[in-house]
Amino acid sequence: MLWLWLWLWAMMPWWPNTGDWPHYIPSIQRKPGALRNGAPFQDMPKPIQRLRLALLREPGGDRVMAKVLALVPESGLDAVVIAVELAVAHA
């Protein structure tokens, strides 16, 4: 049994997966400041990244961005990306 445990331990992904940014959305709701330097958020779609960069220049922008990201689990990523593209185009 020890060999099985050692094999499972060796196969565990110890390096954080930066491509799984939706996994961190609940954490962002509690600590929106993590959007400023969070490595997982570098893999977001380009329109959402542009919005993030624009909002983080403003006071309280991290909270607004956290609210936008909270829509992803509810409405789906495609719908949020389209809404962000429309909002940025008309801003």
C-alpha atoms as one frame of an Amber mdcrd trajectory, in Angstrom:
protein
   0.000   0.000   0.000   2.878   2.361   0.657   3.959   2.185  -2.990   0.459
   3.228  -4.074   0.508   6.235  -1.756   3.971   7.252  -2.975   2.894   6.914
  -6.605  -0.225   9.024  -6.012   1.816  11.646  -4.176   4.325  11.806  -7.055
   1.506  12.276  -9.581  -0.103  15.188  -7.717   0.117  18.497  -9.591   2.144
  20.592  -7.171   2.488  23.591  -9.468  -0.682  25.704  -9.473  -2.710  25.604
 -12.652  -2.878  29.132 -14.006  -5.444  28.222 -16.650  -8.224  27.564 -14.160
  -9.170  31.168 -13.351 -12.939  30.511 -12.950 -12.045  28.324  -9.968 -10.919
  31.468  -8.112 -14.089  33.535  -8.669 -15.536  32.812  -5.185 -12.234  33.905
  -3.603 -12.264  37.137  -5.599 -15.672  37.957  -4.168 -14.105  37.968  -0.694
 -10.765  39.562  -1.669 -11.110  41.564  -4.890  -7.633  43.043  -4.485  -6.207
  39.679  -5.584  -7.134  40.651  -9.144  -4.233  43.065  -9.213  -1.420  40.517
  -9.066  -3.116  37.139  -9.432  -1.295  34.872 -11.874  -4.409  32.788 -12.706
  -6.141  35.866 -14.111  -3.549  36.293 -16.837  -5.303  33.531 -18.812  -8.694
  35.232 -19.012 -10.128  36.022 -22.469  -8.705  39.202 -24.016 -11.875  41.366
 -23.683 -12.116  40.560 -19.976  -8.406  41.285 -19.525  -8.800  44.679 -21.206
 -11.718  45.491 -18.910  -9.727  44.337 -15.882  -6.783  46.561 -16.771  -9.081
  49.543 -17.327 -11.021  49.016 -14.110  -7.945  48.461 -11.952  -6.768  51.963
 -12.840  -9.823  53.374 -11.038 -10.529  53.412  -7.291 -12.863  50.541  -6.444
 -12.361  49.002  -9.869 -11.316  45.689  -8.354 -14.739  45.393  -6.695 -16.508
  46.180  -9.962 -14.409  43.577 -11.769 -15.226  41.024  -9.071 -18.915  41.647
  -9.744 -18.374  41.152 -13.477 -16.538  37.879 -12.863 -19.324  36.718 -10.544
 -21.575  36.644 -13.605 -19.478  33.936 -15.289 -20.854  30.977 -13.273 -24.400
  32.354 -13.519 -24.554  33.410 -17.178 -21.677  31.573 -18.809 -18.341  32.791
 -20.090 -19.507  33.449 -23.646 -22.335  35.730 -22.517 -20.030  37.688 -20.207
 -17.389  38.083 -22.923 -20.004  39.434 -25.349 -21.380  41.818 -22.715 -17.869
  43.052 -21.887 -17.088  43.593 -25.576 -20.283  45.635 -25.999 -19.630  47.649
 -22.847 -16.051  48.438 -23.837 -17.113  49.375 -27.369 -19.705  51.854 -26.083
 -17.632  53.283 -23.241
